[in-house]
């Protein structure tokens, strides 16, 4: 499934018609970085005009001046394998929600207030689109993707001293995972790094004026923030017990097709059965097996969302 954004992918759900629709991602980023930033006085005046008069033009200026913040925050989530254009699109939705609810009399700048809304919208998008994650391109990598988080949790539970357990796998633990899933240790390390979402590219601060800022000034290490901890637990549940529970809603044939196509762990590196092998076994076409697979995954996604 190709998740590369179409030319109109950056045309966000924008009820005000404020955010520019630019097909090329590099051109879009270049354009938003040229948007003028607002002083505290200008920001307060525009926010009051929106709050008191419903001034859409004022809202537009607030949104446009903070689009670069969305671009910067979106870079934190590139490790999930989703297109940056889609992440920016969802972040822009969060920014518009923040602008709509922003109260300038609370003594907080919009850039600080909007970060919560931008991240919340991006987080929701990632959790909704777990099936679209493109970090796994081979059957062996798909097995690794679906099992790595739950296996890490199992290794943690087996540790004699939980206080010494690290978020990253030790070399010995990497070998254990690689051996059980029949993949190379390097692939385990790469997948763990990509799933951690730790690659962050930040814009440098170009001037020292009081009103100027770079996103790095507002992006703190929030790995131990309660919301992030809960999100990590939710992801671990979905990729472990959640998958098991979602499989239970399927009929026997659909379940076997999903297990063979996505979750099979064999002694060799061949993975599960192909569409044609399953088609021959059930006496139907490969296209019919694909349709059953798509319907089953859709049903599993609904079960995960309802959990």
Short mmCIF file of C-alpha atoms in Angstrom, two decimals:
data_model
loop_
_atom_site.label_atom_id
_atom_site.label_comp_id
_atom_site.label_asym_id
_atom_site.label_seq_id
_atom_site.Cartn_x
_atom_site.Cartn_y
_atom_site.Cartn_z
CA UNK A 1 0.00 0.00 0.00
CA UNK A 2 1.54 3.29 -1.09
CA UNK A 3 1.29 6.00 1.56
CA UNK A 4 3.26 8.65 -0.34
CA UNK A 5 1.18 11.83 -0.12
CA UNK A 6 -0.59 12.90 -3.27
CA UNK A 7 -0.01 16.43 -4.60
CA UNK A 8 -2.98 17.62 -2.54
CA UNK A 9 -1.93 15.84 0.66
CA UNK A 10 -1.21 19.14 2.40
CA UNK A 11 -4.71 20.45 1.74
CA UNK A 12 -5.76 20.08 5.38
CA UNK A 13 -9.24 19.93 6.83
CA UNK A 14 -9.44 23.70 7.12
CA UNK A 15 -12.90 25.16 7.77
CA UNK A 16 -11.54 28.71 7.56
CA UNK A 17 -9.58 28.30 4.32
CA UNK A 18 -6.47 29.69 6.01
CA UNK A 19 -3.70 27.16 5.48
CA UNK A 20 -1.97 27.25 2.08
CA UNK A 21 -2.22 24.08 -0.03
CA UNK A 22 1.23 23.42 -1.51
CA UNK A 23 1.78 20.05 -3.15
CA UNK A 24 5.57 19.88 -2.87
CA UNK A 25 6.64 19.29 0.74
CA UNK A 26 9.98 21.10 0.43
CA UNK A 27 8.25 24.10 -1.12
CA UNK A 28 5.65 24.08 1.65
CA UNK A 29 8.28 24.00 4.41
CA UNK A 30 10.24 26.76 2.70
CA UNK A 31 7.08 28.86 2.43
CA UNK A 32 6.01 28.48 6.07
CA UNK A 33 9.54 29.27 7.29
CA UNK A 34 9.23 32.63 5.54
CA UNK A 35 6.01 33.47 7.34
CA UNK A 36 6.55 36.47 9.68
CA UNK A 37 6.43 35.81 13.41
CA UNK A 38 4.23 37.90 15.68
CA UNK A 39 5.17 39.95 18.72
CA UNK A 40 3.33 39.31 21.99
CA UNK A 41 1.30 42.50 21.45
CA UNK A 42 0.32 41.57 17.89
CA UNK A 43 -0.58 38.04 18.97
CA UNK A 44 -2.77 39.32 21.81
CA UNK A 45 -4.57 41.83 19.58
CA UNK A 46 -5.30 39.22 16.88
CA UNK A 47 -6.47 36.66 19.46
CA UNK A 48 -8.89 39.17 20.98
CA UNK A 49 -10.27 40.07 17.57
CA UNK A 50 -10.95 36.38 16.94
CA UNK A 51 -12.36 35.83 20.41
CA UNK A 52 -14.60 38.89 20.54
CA UNK A 53 -15.50 39.47 16.89
CA UNK A 54 -14.97 36.09 15.23
CA UNK A 55 -12.45 37.70 12.88
CA UNK A 56 -11.34 34.95 10.48
CA UNK A 57 -8.52 37.09 9.07
CA UNK A 58 -7.07 37.44 12.56
CA UNK A 59 -7.26 33.67 12.98
CA UNK A 60 -5.49 33.27 9.65
CA UNK A 61 -2.55 35.40 10.75
CA UNK A 62 -2.25 33.44 13.99
CA UNK A 63 -2.28 30.12 12.14
CA UNK A 64 0.15 31.16 9.41
CA UNK A 65 2.69 32.56 11.86
CA UNK A 66 2.85 29.20 13.69
CA UNK A 67 2.92 26.73 10.79
CA UNK A 68 6.69 26.39 11.19
CA UNK A 69 6.09 25.03 14.69
CA UNK A 70 3.93 22.23 13.24
CA UNK A 71 6.66 21.36 10.74
CA UNK A 72 9.23 21.15 13.52
CA UNK A 73 7.05 19.01 15.81
CA UNK A 74 6.18 16.67 12.93
CA UNK A 75 9.88 15.79 12.59
CA UNK A 76 9.81 14.14 16.00
CA UNK A 77 7.45 11.47 14.66
CA UNK A 78 9.20 10.49 11.43
CA UNK A 79 10.39 7.29 13.15
CA UNK A 80 6.87 5.84 12.89
CA UNK A 81 7.22 5.56 9.12
CA UNK A 82 4.29 7.80 8.23
CA UNK A 83 4.70 10.51 5.55
CA UNK A 84 5.74 13.86 6.98
CA UNK A 85 3.13 15.56 4.81
CA UNK A 86 0.39 13.61 6.60
CA UNK A 87 1.88 14.40 10.01
CA UNK A 88 1.99 18.10 9.13
CA UNK A 89 -1.60 17.95 7.92
CA UNK A 90 -2.81 16.52 11.22
CA UNK A 91 -0.63 18.92 13.21
CA UNK A 92 -2.15 21.86 11.33
CA UNK A 93 -5.58 20.66 12.42
CA UNK A 94 -4.37 20.71 16.02
CA UNK A 95 -2.92 24.21 15.52
CA UNK A 96 -6.28 25.51 14.25
CA UNK A 97 -8.05 23.96 17.24
CA UNK A 98 -5.55 25.70 19.52
CA UNK A 99 -6.06 29.06 17.83
CA UNK A 100 -9.83 28.71 18.20
CA UNK A 101 -9.53 28.04 21.96
CA UNK A 102 -6.61 30.35 22.77
CA UNK A 103 -7.22 32.94 25.49
CA UNK A 104 -4.63 35.76 25.30
CA UNK A 105 -5.46 36.94 28.82
CA UNK A 106 -4.06 33.79 30.45
CA UNK A 107 -0.50 35.10 30.15
CA UNK A 108 0.71 32.23 27.93
CA UNK A 109 2.07 32.59 24.40
CA UNK A 110 0.25 30.74 21.65
CA UNK A 111 3.39 28.77 20.75
CA UNK A 112 3.37 27.11 24.18
CA UNK A 113 -0.40 26.57 24.25
CA UNK A 114 -0.55 25.14 20.72
CA UNK A 115 2.09 22.47 21.27
CA UNK A 116 -0.34 20.30 23.28
CA UNK A 117 -3.00 20.46 20.56
CA UNK A 118 -0.54 19.82 17.73
CA UNK A 119 1.00 16.79 19.44
CA UNK A 120 -2.39 15.42 20.51
CA UNK A 121 -3.65 15.49 16.92
CA UNK A 122 -0.49 13.82 15.59
CA UNK A 123 -0.59 11.17 18.35
CA UNK A 124 -4.21 10.38 17.52
CA UNK A 125 -3.35 10.07 13.83
CA UNK A 126 -0.50 7.64 14.50
CA UNK A 127 -2.62 5.43 16.77
CA UNK A 128 -5.49 5.42 14.25
CA UNK A 129 -3.21 4.43 11.39
CA UNK A 130 -1.17 1.61 12.92
CA UNK A 131 -1.84 -0.54 9.82
CA UNK A 132 -0.27 2.11 7.55
CA UNK A 133 3.11 2.13 9.32
CA UNK A 134 5.72 1.48 6.63
CA UNK A 135 8.78 0.64 8.73
CA UNK A 136 8.41 -3.04 7.79
CA UNK A 137 8.88 -3.89 4.12
CA UNK A 138 9.58 -7.64 4.27
CA UNK A 139 7.81 -10.47 6.04
CA UNK A 140 10.67 -10.84 8.49
CA UNK A 141 10.57 -7.12 9.27
CA UNK A 142 6.79 -7.25 9.71
CA UNK A 143 7.22 -10.05 12.24
CA UNK A 144 9.80 -7.94 14.00
CA UNK A 145 7.54 -4.87 13.99
CA UNK A 146 4.57 -6.69 15.51
CA UNK A 147 6.56 -8.61 18.12
CA UNK A 148 9.40 -6.32 19.20
CA UNK A 149 7.51 -4.20 21.73
CA UNK A 150 5.84 -7.16 23.44
CA UNK A 151 9.13 -9.08 23.53
CA UNK A 152 10.86 -6.07 25.12
CA UNK A 153 8.15 -6.03 27.79
CA UNK A 154 8.66 -9.73 28.38
CA UNK A 155 12.40 -9.26 28.82
CA UNK A 156 11.68 -6.48 31.28
CA UNK A 157 9.36 -8.71 33.31
CA UNK A 158 12.01 -11.43 33.43
CA UNK A 159 14.73 -9.03 34.64
CA UNK A 160 15.82 -9.71 38.21
CA UNK A 161 16.28 -6.00 38.96
CA UNK A 162 13.69 -3.82 37.24
CA UNK A 163 15.47 -0.66 38.27
CA UNK A 164 18.42 -1.56 36.06
CA UNK A 165 16.27 -2.26 33.01
CA UNK A 166 16.98 0.18 30.21
CA UNK A 167 14.57 1.47 27.58
CA UNK A 168 16.93 0.16 24.90
CA UNK A 169 17.87 -3.50 24.48
CA UNK A 170 21.26 -4.72 25.63
CA UNK A 171 23.42 -6.63 23.11
CA UNK A 172 22.46 -9.93 24.78
CA UNK A 173 18.75 -9.05 24.58
CA UNK A 174 19.17 -8.10 20.92
CA UNK A 175 20.63 -11.56 20.28
CA UNK A 176 17.69 -13.22 22.09
CA UNK A 177 15.11 -11.30 20.02
CA UNK A 178 17.00 -11.91 16.76
CA UNK A 179 17.25 -15.64 17.47
CA UNK A 180 13.58 -16.04 18.40
CA UNK A 181 12.32 -14.09 15.38
CA UNK A 182 15.00 -15.43 13.03
CA UNK A 183 16.25 -12.04 11.90
CA UNK A 184 19.66 -10.38 12.00
CA UNK A 185 20.69 -8.54 15.18
CA UNK A 186 21.30 -5.41 13.07
CA UNK A 187 17.65 -5.51 11.96
CA UNK A 188 16.51 -5.65 15.60
CA UNK A 189 18.63 -2.60 16.48
CA UNK A 190 17.40 -0.69 13.41
CA UNK A 191 13.74 -1.49 14.06
CA UNK A 192 14.01 -0.53 17.72
CA UNK A 193 15.60 2.79 16.75
CA UNK A 194 12.98 3.54 14.10
CA UNK A 195 10.06 2.65 16.38
CA UNK A 196 11.42 4.87 19.14
CA UNK A 197 10.83 7.96 17.00
CA UNK A 198 14.02 9.47 18.32
CA UNK A 199 15.26 11.19 15.16
CA UNK A 200 14.57 14.90 15.54
CA UNK A 201 15.73 17.65 13.19
CA UNK A 202 15.31 21.11 14.66
CA UNK A 203 15.59 24.51 13.01
CA UNK A 204 18.48 26.62 14.39
CA UNK A 205 17.80 29.90 16.09
CA UNK A 206 18.90 32.62 13.68
CA UNK A 207 18.70 35.69 15.85
CA UNK A 208 18.86 36.67 19.50
CA UNK A 209 15.89 39.01 19.71
CA UNK A 210 13.48 38.47 22.60
CA UNK A 211 10.59 37.66 20.28
CA UNK A 212 12.53 35.28 18.06
CA UNK A 213 12.55 31.57 18.85
CA UNK A 214 13.61 28.21 17.54
CA UNK A 215 11.50 25.14 18.27
CA UNK A 216 14.34 23.60 20.27
CA UNK A 217 13.64 26.21 22.97
CA UNK A 218 10.21 24.67 23.53
CA UNK A 219 10.82 20.97 22.88
CA UNK A 220 11.87 19.26 26.11
CA UNK A 221 12.72 15.66 26.86
CA UNK A 222 9.26 14.35 27.71
CA UNK A 223 9.94 10.61 27.63
CA UNK A 224 8.83 10.33 31.26
CA UNK A 225 5.84 12.65 30.90
CA UNK A 226 2.71 10.80 32.12
CA UNK A 227 0.89 11.16 28.81
CA UNK A 228 3.87 9.77 26.89
CA UNK A 229 4.17 6.86 29.33
CA UNK A 230 0.47 6.05 28.88
CA UNK A 231 0.80 6.30 25.09
CA UNK A 232 3.77 3.91 25.16
CA UNK A 233 1.76 1.45 27.24
CA UNK A 234 -1.14 1.74 24.80
CA UNK A 235 1.18 1.04 21.85
CA UNK A 236 2.70 -1.93 23.68
CA UNK A 237 -0.79 -3.28 24.42
CA UNK A 238 -1.91 -2.89 20.82
CA UNK A 239 1.14 -4.67 19.44
CA UNK A 240 0.89 -7.46 22.03
CA UNK A 241 -2.33 -8.39 23.86
CA UNK A 242 -4.33 -6.01 21.65
CA UNK A 243 -3.42 -7.96 18.50
CA UNK A 244 -4.35 -11.23 20.20
CA UNK A 245 -7.74 -9.88 21.29
CA UNK A 246 -8.38 -8.37 17.85
CA UNK A 247 -7.72 -11.75 16.22
CA UNK A 248 -10.49 -13.27 18.35
CA UNK A 249 -13.16 -11.25 16.51
CA UNK A 250 -12.30 -12.98 13.22
CA UNK A 251 -13.67 -16.22 11.83
CA UNK A 252 -11.28 -19.14 11.52
CA UNK A 253 -10.42 -18.59 7.85
CA UNK A 254 -9.83 -14.84 8.20
CA UNK A 255 -7.75 -15.37 11.30
CA UNK A 256 -5.54 -17.96 9.63
CA UNK A 257 -5.01 -15.71 6.59
CA UNK A 258 -3.95 -12.79 8.80
CA UNK A 259 -1.66 -15.00 10.89
CA UNK A 260 -0.05 -16.53 7.82
CA UNK A 261 0.36 -13.19 6.04
CA UNK A 262 1.45 -11.01 8.97
CA UNK A 263 2.22 -12.86 12.17
CA UNK A 264 3.75 -16.18 11.17
CA UNK A 265 7.11 -16.95 12.77
CA UNK A 266 8.85 -19.79 10.91
CA UNK A 267 12.16 -21.49 11.48
CA UNK A 268 13.44 -20.12 8.18
CA UNK A 269 13.25 -16.57 6.86
CA UNK A 270 10.47 -17.27 4.37
CA UNK A 271 7.67 -16.00 6.61
CA UNK A 272 4.08 -17.19 6.18
CA UNK A 273 2.16 -18.34 3.12
CA UNK A 274 1.69 -16.22 0.02
CA UNK A 275 -1.65 -15.14 -1.44
CA UNK A 276 -1.38 -17.79 -4.13
CA UNK A 277 -0.55 -20.56 -1.65
CA UNK A 278 -3.57 -19.64 0.48
CA UNK A 279 -5.74 -19.35 -2.64
CA UNK A 280 -4.76 -22.87 -3.70
CA UNK A 281 -5.55 -24.25 -0.24
CA UNK A 282 -9.01 -22.65 -0.03
CA UNK A 283 -9.85 -23.13 -3.69
CA UNK A 284 -10.40 -19.44 -4.44
CA UNK A 285 -8.50 -16.75 -6.33
CA UNK A 286 -5.55 -14.84 -4.89
CA UNK A 287 -7.62 -11.65 -5.24
CA UNK A 288 -10.34 -13.17 -3.05
CA UNK A 289 -7.74 -13.99 -0.38
CA UNK A 290 -6.51 -10.39 -0.56
CA UNK A 291 -10.08 -9.10 -0.12
CA UNK A 292 -10.59 -11.33 2.93
CA UNK A 293 -7.28 -10.10 4.34
CA UNK A 294 -8.22 -6.42 3.87
CA UNK A 295 -11.64 -6.95 5.47
CA UNK A 296 -10.11 -8.84 8.40
CA UNK A 297 -7.51 -6.14 9.08
CA UNK A 298 -10.24 -3.50 8.96
CA UNK A 299 -12.27 -5.48 11.48
CA UNK A 300 -9.22 -5.87 13.72
CA UNK A 301 -8.54 -2.12 13.58
CA UNK A 302 -12.09 -1.41 14.77
CA UNK A 303 -11.64 -3.88 17.61
CA UNK A 304 -8.38 -2.19 18.63
CA UNK A 305 -9.96 1.27 18.54
CA UNK A 306 -12.83 0.05 20.72
CA UNK A 307 -10.51 -1.60 23.26
#
